[in-house]
Amino acid sequence: MIQYLGRYVISGSNSYIMDVASPGTDTIPSVAVAGLRKTKGYFGSTLYLFNLYLYLFSNMAGSNASKELNINEPMSGDHGFFTPVQSPPAGSLLSMYDENAPVPQIFEPITIRSTTFQNRVWVSPMCQYSCPKTGELTDWHLVQLGSYASRGASLIICEATAVSPEGRNTMEDAGLWTASQVPSFRRVVNFIHSQGQKAGIQLQHCGRKASVTAPWLGHQPANKEENGFPDDLISPSNRPYKNDGLWPIPTAMTKEMIQKSIGDFVNAAKLAVEAGFDVIEIHGAHGYLIHQFCSPLTNKRTDKYGGSLENRARFALEVVQGIRAAIPDKTLLFYRISTTDWIPDRESWTPEQSVRLCQLLQPLGVDLIDVSSGGLVPDQQLPPLRPGYQAHLSQGIKDGVPGLLTGSVGMIRDGKTAEDIVASGKADVVIIAREFARNPSLVLNIAYELGVRVKWPTQLHRSQPRYNDPDI
């Protein structure tokens, strides 16, 4: 007969000390430590009995403590690879270094629908012109976007992604118009989620600004020999970006072409949901197709898609309606807007018209306006560029559309600027591009600048400020 008594076993007239004793096992594990041997008789001599009790007593605490295992647990979810738990996610507020200091608002969580972001410093879409002609994301995007996710950005928005082949800026743009492209996006989303962060995607159609070379090649119109597609450009009216003989004249869209384009946006949104994105942002800014419909500078139509503000906004509204109806209620829907064309000397798109558009977007289920400006025409008259120079435009939309969330963009390079924008009520979040490109650890650096102790990536915990390494 075998009896299991804690960490020792009695078998017949012999007793053994065990490291492990598993009830229900017929075999006896290997005998434990030196100095404790099989006894003679039931417990044998007094010496062995004493040694047995001494061993059991000394290991009672250890036995209880062993139940509190220190295991490098994986992050929950099927990510396709092992990664340690990030709990809470990097970039989460832990405390202030000065316990009497107020918590900066950019490190207070924000919840939109059912999605909570642990901070308000987000990554703006940044085109990389690094995709194959078939539009899939690559290892470059995994590393680029993954670096922001692992270092505390609570939302990473993937670069502007074309909803159709002719909607691309360059032949090397990201694209999401067919199911075969989804796995490459899902791979990046999985990594972002594995770090406890949220993933967004910006959907766009470039309209008359399509078919150009990459910026490091001049960002000029690309002919067919340069992988361009100048014959495929479309726009609400047949007006080129520049009247210089180099920029192609786009085809004025028929009503059938308009409906196809709306369908392309909706299809891309469905594919984005399939890839796992938490946020879909519609690119209605920077002179691309939706902006071209909204502005009287580029929309000279006389049908129901041109003329009055409501008619010029119709294309944008139908895109929003189509996408909102096609995606789950939990999926967030953002809209990037160019609040002004920066053209003061003739009829153009203005902040007042932007407020009116946002009043129309809000009841359609748009959750946040990503507030930018310009990009429609080459003769725009930008104001002097300074940190946060577009924040007042976000303020105008917040004032004109109560309850609508906004994000501010533009030359936000440090914690003070970011906090000033949010704390003053000009925006609810800041959405940053180039400073993240310069410094993927921007959230962690901003936190330290503002005296905030945040959760660092688990694997990099020894690198956090004021860390005392017990092993040194």
Coordinates of C-alpha atoms in Angstrom, one line a residue:
M1 CA 0.0 0.0 0.0
I2 CA 1.2 3.5 -0.8
Q3 CA 0.1 6.5 1.2
Y4 CA 0.9 10.1 0.2
L5 CA 1.5 12.3 3.1
G6 CA 2.6 15.7 1.9
R7 CA 6.1 15.4 0.5
Y8 CA 6.9 11.9 1.8
V9 CA 5.5 8.4 1.1
I10 CA 5.0 5.4 3.3
S11 CA 5.1 2.1 1.4
G12 CA 4.6 -0.9 3.6
S13 CA 7.3 -0.8 6.3
N14 CA 9.5 1.6 4.4
S15 CA 9.3 5.4 4.3
Y16 CA 10.7 7.6 1.6
I17 CA 11.2 11.4 1.3
M18 CA 10.0 12.7 -2.1
D19 CA 10.4 16.0 -4.0
V20 CA 7.1 15.2 -5.7
A21 CA 4.3 12.9 -4.7
S22 CA 1.3 12.7 -7.0
P23 CA -1.8 11.0 -5.7
G24 CA -3.0 8.1 -7.7
T25 CA 0.5 7.2 -9.0
D26 CA 1.7 3.6 -8.5
T27 CA 5.3 4.4 -9.0
I28 CA 7.4 6.1 -6.4
P29 CA 9.4 9.1 -7.6
S30 CA 13.1 9.3 -7.0
V31 CA 14.2 9.6 -3.4
A32 CA 14.9 13.1 -2.2
V33 CA 17.9 14.8 -0.6
A34 CA 21.1 13.3 0.9
G35 CA 20.9 12.5 4.5
L36 CA 17.4 11.0 4.4
R37 CA 17.4 7.3 3.5
K38 CA 15.0 4.4 3.6
T39 CA 14.3 3.6 7.2
K40 CA 14.4 0.3 9.0
G41 CA 11.1 -0.8 10.3
Y42 CA 8.0 1.5 10.1
F43 CA 10.0 4.6 11.0
G44 CA 13.2 2.9 12.2
S45 CA 15.5 4.5 14.6
T46 CA 14.9 7.7 16.5
L47 CA 17.5 9.5 14.4
Y48 CA 15.8 8.8 11.1
L49 CA 12.4 9.8 12.6
F50 CA 13.9 13.0 13.8
N51 CA 15.4 13.7 10.4
L52 CA 12.1 13.0 8.7
Y53 CA 10.2 15.4 11.0
L54 CA 12.9 18.0 10.5
Y55 CA 12.7 17.7 6.8
L56 CA 8.9 17.9 6.7
F57 CA 8.8 20.9 9.1
S58 CA 11.4 22.8 7.1
N59 CA 9.5 22.2 3.8
M60 CA 6.0 23.0 5.0
A61 CA 6.5 26.7 4.2
G62 CA 8.2 25.9 0.9
S63 CA 5.4 23.6 -0.1
N64 CA 2.9 26.4 0.5
A65 CA 5.1 29.0 -1.3
S66 CA 5.5 26.7 -4.3
K67 CA 1.8 27.2 -5.1
E68 CA 2.7 30.8 -6.0
L69 CA 4.5 30.1 -9.2
N70 CA 6.5 32.7 -11.1
I71 CA 5.8 31.9 -14.7
N72 CA 6.5 34.0 -17.7
E73 CA 2.9 34.0 -18.9
P74 CA 2.0 34.7 -22.6
M75 CA -0.2 37.5 -23.6
S76 CA -3.8 36.3 -23.9
G77 CA -5.1 35.8 -27.4
D78 CA -4.0 33.8 -30.5
H79 CA -1.2 36.0 -31.8
G80 CA 0.8 33.3 -33.6
F81 CA 3.9 33.7 -31.4
F82 CA 4.9 33.9 -27.8
T83 CA 5.0 37.3 -26.2
P84 CA 5.0 38.1 -22.4
V85 CA 2.0 39.6 -20.7
Q86 CA 1.8 43.4 -20.9
S87 CA -0.5 44.1 -18.0
P88 CA -1.3 46.9 -18.0
P89 CA -0.2 47.8 -21.6
A90 CA 2.9 50.0 -22.0
G91 CA 2.0 53.7 -21.8
S92 CA -0.5 53.2 -18.9
L93 CA -0.4 55.6 -16.0
L94 CA 1.0 54.1 -12.8
S95 CA 1.7 57.1 -10.7
M96 CA 3.2 60.6 -10.6
Y97 CA 6.9 60.8 -9.6
D98 CA 5.7 63.7 -7.4
E99 CA 2.6 62.4 -5.7
N100 CA 1.3 65.9 -5.2
A101 CA 1.4 66.8 -8.9
P102 CA -1.8 66.5 -11.0
V103 CA -2.0 63.8 -13.6
P104 CA -1.6 65.2 -17.1
Q105 CA -4.8 64.7 -19.1
I106 CA -3.0 63.0 -22.0
F107 CA -2.4 60.1 -19.6
E108 CA -6.0 59.8 -18.5
P109 CA -7.9 57.0 -20.3
I110 CA -10.5 57.8 -22.9
T111 CA -13.4 55.4 -23.8
I112 CA -15.1 55.6 -27.2
R113 CA -18.1 53.2 -27.6
S114 CA -16.7 50.1 -25.8
T115 CA -13.1 50.7 -26.5
T116 CA -10.8 52.2 -23.9
F117 CA -7.4 53.8 -24.7
Q118 CA -5.0 54.1 -21.8
N119 CA -3.6 57.3 -23.0
R120 CA -4.3 60.0 -25.5
V121 CA -1.2 60.0 -27.6
W122 CA -1.9 58.3 -30.9
V123 CA 0.1 57.5 -34.0
S124 CA -1.1 59.2 -37.2
P125 CA -1.0 57.4 -40.6
M126 CA 2.3 57.7 -42.3
C127 CA 2.7 56.6 -45.9
Q128 CA 5.8 54.5 -46.5
Y129 CA 5.6 53.8 -50.2
S130 CA 7.0 50.4 -49.5
C131 CA 4.4 47.9 -50.6
P132 CA 4.5 45.5 -53.6
K133 CA 2.3 46.4 -56.5
T134 CA -0.3 44.1 -55.1
G135 CA -0.7 46.4 -52.1
E136 CA 0.1 44.1 -49.1
L137 CA 1.9 45.3 -46.0
T138 CA 5.4 43.9 -45.5
D139 CA 8.0 43.2 -42.8
W140 CA 8.8 46.9 -42.9
H141 CA 5.3 47.8 -41.7
L142 CA 5.4 45.1 -39.0
V143 CA 8.6 46.6 -37.6
Q144 CA 7.6 50.2 -38.1
L145 CA 4.1 50.0 -36.6
G146 CA 5.1 47.4 -34.1
S147 CA 7.7 49.6 -32.6
Y148 CA 5.1 52.2 -31.7
A149 CA 2.8 49.6 -30.2
S150 CA 5.4 48.1 -28.1
R151 CA 6.5 51.4 -26.7
G152 CA 3.2 52.8 -25.4
A153 CA 1.1 54.3 -28.2
S154 CA -2.5 53.3 -27.4
L155 CA -3.7 53.6 -31.0
I156 CA -1.6 53.0 -34.1
I157 CA -3.3 54.0 -37.3
C158 CA -1.9 52.2 -40.4
E159 CA -0.9 54.3 -43.3
A160 CA -3.4 55.6 -45.9
T161 CA -4.6 52.5 -47.7
A162 CA -6.2 52.7 -51.1
V163 CA -9.7 51.3 -51.6
S164 CA -9.0 50.6 -55.3
P165 CA -6.0 50.3 -57.6
E166 CA -6.6 53.7 -59.2
G167 CA -7.0 55.3 -55.8
R168 CA -3.3 54.9 -54.9
N169 CA -0.9 57.7 -54.6
T170 CA 2.0 55.6 -55.9
M171 CA 2.1 52.1 -57.2
E172 CA 3.8 51.2 -53.9
D173 CA 0.9 52.3 -51.7
A174 CA -0.9 50.0 -49.3
G175 CA -4.2 48.7 -50.7
L176 CA -7.2 46.9 -49.4
W177 CA -9.6 46.0 -52.2
T178 CA -9.4 42.2 -52.3
A179 CA -9.4 39.3 -49.7
S180 CA -5.9 38.2 -50.7
Q181 CA -4.5 41.4 -49.1
V182 CA -6.1 40.8 -45.7
P183 CA -3.5 38.4 -44.2
S184 CA -0.7 40.9 -44.5
F185 CA -2.8 43.5 -42.5
R186 CA -4.0 40.9 -40.0
R187 CA -0.4 40.0 -39.2
V188 CA 0.4 43.6 -38.3
V189 CA -2.9 44.0 -36.3
N190 CA -2.1 40.8 -34.4
F191 CA 1.2 42.2 -33.3
I192 CA -0.3 45.5 -32.2
H193 CA -2.9 43.6 -30.2
S194 CA -0.3 41.3 -28.7
Q195 CA 1.1 44.4 -27.0
G196 CA -2.3 45.4 -25.6
Q197 CA -2.7 48.4 -28.0
K198 CA -5.4 49.2 -30.5
A199 CA -5.0 49.2 -34.3
G200 CA -6.6 51.6 -36.8
I201 CA -6.5 51.9 -40.6
Q202 CA -7.0 55.0 -42.8
L203 CA -8.9 54.4 -46.0
Q204 CA -8.4 56.7 -48.9
H205 CA -8.8 57.4 -52.6
C206 CA -6.4 59.9 -54.1
G207 CA -8.6 61.0 -57.0
R208 CA -6.8 63.5 -59.2
K209 CA -3.7 63.4 -56.9
A210 CA -3.0 59.7 -57.8
S211 CA -0.2 58.3 -59.9
V212 CA 2.8 60.1 -58.5
T213 CA 6.4 59.1 -57.7
A214 CA 7.6 58.5 -54.1
P215 CA 8.6 61.7 -52.2
W216 CA 12.3 60.8 -52.5
L217 CA 11.8 60.8 -56.3
G218 CA 10.2 64.2 -56.3
H219 CA 6.5 63.4 -55.7
Q220 CA 5.8 64.3 -59.3
P221 CA 3.3 62.9 -61.8
A222 CA 4.4 59.3 -62.8
N223 CA 4.0 58.2 -66.3
K224 CA 3.5 54.5 -67.3
E225 CA 7.3 53.9 -67.6
E226 CA 7.6 55.1 -64.0
N227 CA 4.9 52.7 -62.8
G228 CA 2.3 55.4 -63.0
F229 CA -1.3 55.1 -64.2
P230 CA -2.1 58.6 -65.5
D231 CA -5.0 57.5 -67.6
D232 CA -6.9 56.2 -64.6
L233 CA -7.3 59.4 -62.6
I234 CA -10.8 60.4 -61.6
S235 CA -12.3 63.4 -59.8
P236 CA -15.6 65.2 -59.4
S237 CA -14.6 67.5 -62.2
N238 CA -12.0 67.3 -65.0
R239 CA -9.5 69.8 -63.4
P240 CA -5.9 68.7 -62.8
Y241 CA -4.0 69.4 -59.6
K242 CA -1.8 71.8 -61.6
N243 CA -2.3 73.4 -65.0
D244 CA 1.3 73.0 -66.0
G245 CA 0.9 70.3 -68.7
L246 CA 2.5 67.7 -66.5
W247 CA -0.3 66.8 -64.2
P248 CA -2.9 64.6 -66.0
I249 CA -6.4 65.8 -66.5
P250 CA -8.7 63.5 -64.5
T251 CA -11.9 62.0 -65.8
A252 CA -15.0 63.7 -64.4
M253 CA -16.9 60.9 -62.5
T254 CA -20.2 59.7 -63.8
K255 CA -22.9 58.8 -61.3
E256 CA -22.0 55.1 -61.9
M257 CA -18.4 55.8 -61.1
I258 CA -19.4 57.6 -57.9
Q259 CA -21.5 54.6 -56.8
K260 CA -18.6 52.3 -57.6
S261 CA -16.2 54.4 -55.5
I262 CA -18.6 54.5 -52.6
G263 CA -18.8 50.7 -52.9
D264 CA -15.0 50.5 -52.9
F265 CA -14.8 52.3 -49.6
V266 CA -17.4 50.0 -48.1
N267 CA -15.7 46.9 -49.3
A268 CA -12.4 48.1 -47.9
A269 CA -14.0 48.7 -44.6
K270 CA -15.4 45.2 -44.5
L271 CA -11.9 43.8 -45.3
A272 CA -10.5 46.0 -42.5
V273 CA -12.9 44.4 -40.0
E274 CA -11.9 41.0 -41.3
A275 CA -8.2 41.9 -40.6
G276 CA -9.1 42.8 -37.0
F277 CA -8.8 46.6 -37.0
D278 CA -10.5 48.4 -34.0
V279 CA -10.7 51.8 -35.8
I280 CA -11.5 52.7 -39.4
E281 CA -10.6 56.3 -40.4
I282 CA -12.0 57.8 -43.6
H283 CA -9.5 60.1 -45.3
G284 CA -11.6 63.1 -46.3
A285 CA -8.6 65.6 -46.2
H286 CA -5.4 66.7 -47.9
G287 CA -6.9 67.2 -51.4
Y288 CA -7.8 63.6 -52.0
L289 CA -11.1 62.4 -53.6
I290 CA -13.5 63.1 -50.8
H291 CA -12.0 66.5 -50.2
Q292 CA -12.2 67.2 -53.9
F293 CA -16.0 66.6 -53.8
C294 CA -16.4 68.9 -50.7
S295 CA -14.5 72.0 -51.9
P296 CA -15.9 74.4 -54.5
L297 CA -12.4 74.8 -55.8
T298 CA -12.4 71.3 -57.3
N299 CA -16.1 70.5 -57.5
K300 CA -17.7 72.2 -60.5
R301 CA -20.6 69.7 -60.9
T302 CA -24.1 70.8 -61.5
D303 CA -25.9 67.6 -60.4
K304 CA -26.8 66.5 -56.9
Y305 CA -23.1 66.0 -56.1
G306 CA -22.2 69.6 -56.7
G307 CA -23.3 73.2 -56.0
S308 CA -24.5 73.7 -52.5
L309 CA -22.5 72.6 -49.5
E310 CA -25.0 69.8 -48.8
N311 CA -24.6 68.6 -52.4
R312 CA -20.8 68.8 -52.3
A313 CA -20.8 66.9 -49.0
R314 CA -23.1 64.2 -50.4
F315 CA -20.3 61.9 -51.5
A316 CA -18.6 62.1 -48.1
L317 CA -21.9 61.4 -46.3
E318 CA -22.8 58.4 -48.5
V319 CA -19.3 56.9 -47.9
V320 CA -19.8 57.3 -44.1
Q321 CA -23.4 55.9 -44.2
G322 CA -22.2 52.9 -46.3
I323 CA -19.3 52.1 -44.0
R324 CA -21.2 52.6 -40.7
A325 CA -23.9 50.2 -41.9
A326 CA -21.4 47.6 -43.0
I327 CA -19.2 47.4 -39.9
P328 CA -19.9 46.2 -36.3
D329 CA -21.3 48.7 -33.8
K330 CA -18.1 48.2 -31.7
T331 CA -15.8 49.3 -34.5
L332 CA -14.9 52.9 -34.2
L333 CA -15.3 55.3 -37.2
F334 CA -13.1 58.3 -37.5
Y335 CA -13.1 61.0 -40.2
R336 CA -10.0 63.0 -41.2
I337 CA -11.0 66.5 -42.4
S338 CA -9.1 69.4 -43.9
T339 CA -10.8 72.2 -42.1
T340 CA -9.7 74.9 -44.5
D341 CA -8.2 75.1 -48.0
W342 CA -6.1 78.1 -46.8
I343 CA -7.3 80.1 -49.9
P344 CA -8.6 83.5 -48.6
D345 CA -9.0 85.3 -52.0
R346 CA -11.7 83.1 -53.6
E347 CA -14.5 80.7 -52.8
S348 CA -13.1 77.6 -51.1
W349 CA -13.6 75.2 -48.3
T350 CA -13.6 77.1 -44.9
P351 CA -13.8 76.3 -41.2
E352 CA -17.4 77.3 -41.1
Q353 CA -18.2 74.7 -43.8
S354 CA -16.2 72.1 -41.9
V355 CA -18.3 72.7 -38.8
R356 CA -21.5 72.2 -40.9
L357 CA -20.1 69.0 -42.4
C358 CA -19.3 67.7 -38.9
Q359 CA -22.8 68.5 -37.8
L360 CA -24.0 66.2 -40.6
L361 CA -21.4 63.5 -39.8
Q362 CA -22.1 63.2 -36.1
P363 CA -25.6 61.6 -36.3
L364 CA -24.3 59.2 -38.9
G365 CA -22.1 57.5 -36.4
V366 CA -18.8 59.2 -36.8
D367 CA -17.0 58.9 -33.4
L368 CA -14.1 61.3 -33.8
I369 CA -12.9 64.0 -36.2
D370 CA -9.2 63.9 -37.0
V371 CA -8.6 67.7 -37.6
S372 CA -6.1 68.7 -40.2
S373 CA -6.0 71.3 -43.1
G374 CA -4.9 72.1 -46.6
G375 CA -3.5 69.9 -49.3
L376 CA -6.1 70.6 -52.0
V377 CA -4.3 73.2 -54.2
P378 CA -0.7 74.1 -54.8
D379 CA -1.2 77.8 -54.1
Q380 CA -2.5 77.4 -50.6
Q381 CA -1.4 80.1 -48.2
L382 CA -0.4 78.3 -45.0
P383 CA 0.0 80.3 -41.8
P384 CA 3.4 80.4 -40.0
L385 CA 4.2 76.9 -38.9
R386 CA 4.6 76.5 -35.2
P387 CA 3.9 73.7 -32.6
G388 CA 0.2 73.0 -32.4
Y389 CA -0.6 75.5 -35.2
Q390 CA -3.8 73.6 -36.2
A391 CA -5.2 73.1 -32.6
H392 CA -7.5 76.1 -33.0
L393 CA -9.2 74.4 -35.9
S394 CA -10.0 71.4 -33.7
Q395 CA -11.3 73.9 -31.1
G396 CA -13.6 75.4 -33.6
I397 CA -15.2 72.0 -34.4
K398 CA -15.6 71.1 -30.7
D399 CA -17.3 74.4 -30.1
G400 CA -19.6 74.1 -33.2
V401 CA -20.5 70.4 -32.7
P402 CA -21.0 69.7 -28.9
G403 CA -20.3 66.2 -27.9
L404 CA -18.2 65.3 -31.0
L405 CA -14.7 64.2 -30.1
T406 CA -11.7 65.6 -32.0
G407 CA -8.0 64.9 -32.4
S408 CA -5.4 67.5 -33.2
V409 CA -2.4 67.1 -35.5
G410 CA 0.5 69.2 -36.7
M411 CA 3.9 69.8 -35.3
I412 CA 3.2 68.2 -31.9
R413 CA 6.7 67.3 -30.8
D414 CA 6.8 67.3 -27.0
G415 CA 4.7 66.6 -23.9
K416 CA 4.1 70.2 -23.0
T417 CA 2.5 71.0 -26.4
A418 CA 0.4 67.8 -26.4
E419 CA -0.8 68.4 -22.8
D420 CA -1.6 72.1 -23.5
I421 CA -3.8 71.1 -26.4
V422 CA -5.8 68.5 -24.5
A423 CA -5.9 70.2 -21.1
S424 CA -7.2 73.5 -22.7
G425 CA -10.0 71.6 -24.4
K426 CA -8.9 72.2 -27.9
A427 CA -8.9 68.5 -28.6
D428 CA -9.6 65.2 -26.8
V429 CA -6.5 63.4 -28.2
V430 CA -3.3 64.3 -30.1
I431 CA -2.4 62.3 -33.2
I432 CA 1.2 62.5 -34.1
A433 CA 3.2 61.4 -37.1
R434 CA 6.8 62.7 -37.7
E435 CA 7.8 62.9 -34.0
F436 CA 6.9 59.2 -33.7
A437 CA 8.9 58.5 -36.8
R438 CA 11.9 60.2 -35.2
N439 CA 11.3 58.6 -31.8
P440 CA 9.2 55.4 -31.5
S441 CA 9.5 55.8 -27.7
L442 CA 7.7 59.2 -27.8
V443 CA 5.0 58.2 -25.3
L444 CA 7.6 57.0 -22.8
N445 CA 9.7 60.1 -23.2
I446 CA 6.7 62.4 -22.9
A447 CA 5.7 60.7 -19.7
Y448 CA 9.0 61.2 -18.1
E449 CA 9.1 64.8 -19.3
L450 CA 5.7 65.4 -17.6
G451 CA 6.7 63.6 -14.4
V452 CA 4.5 60.6 -15.1
R453 CA 5.5 57.0 -14.2
V454 CA 4.0 54.8 -16.8
K455 CA 4.1 51.1 -17.5
W456 CA 7.1 50.2 -19.7
P457 CA 7.2 47.3 -22.1
T458 CA 7.7 44.2 -20.0
Q459 CA 10.9 43.2 -21.9
L460 CA 12.4 46.7 -21.5
H461 CA 11.5 47.2 -17.8
R462 CA 15.2 47.6 -16.9
S463 CA 15.5 50.6 -19.2
Q464 CA 12.8 52.7 -17.5
P465 CA 13.8 55.9 -15.7
R466 CA 14.8 55.6 -12.0
Y467 CA 14.9 51.8 -12.2
N468 CA 16.8 50.1 -9.4
D469 CA 18.1 46.7 -10.6
P470 CA 18.2 44.3 -7.6
D471 CA 20.7 42.1 -9.5
I472 CA 23.3 44.9 -9.7

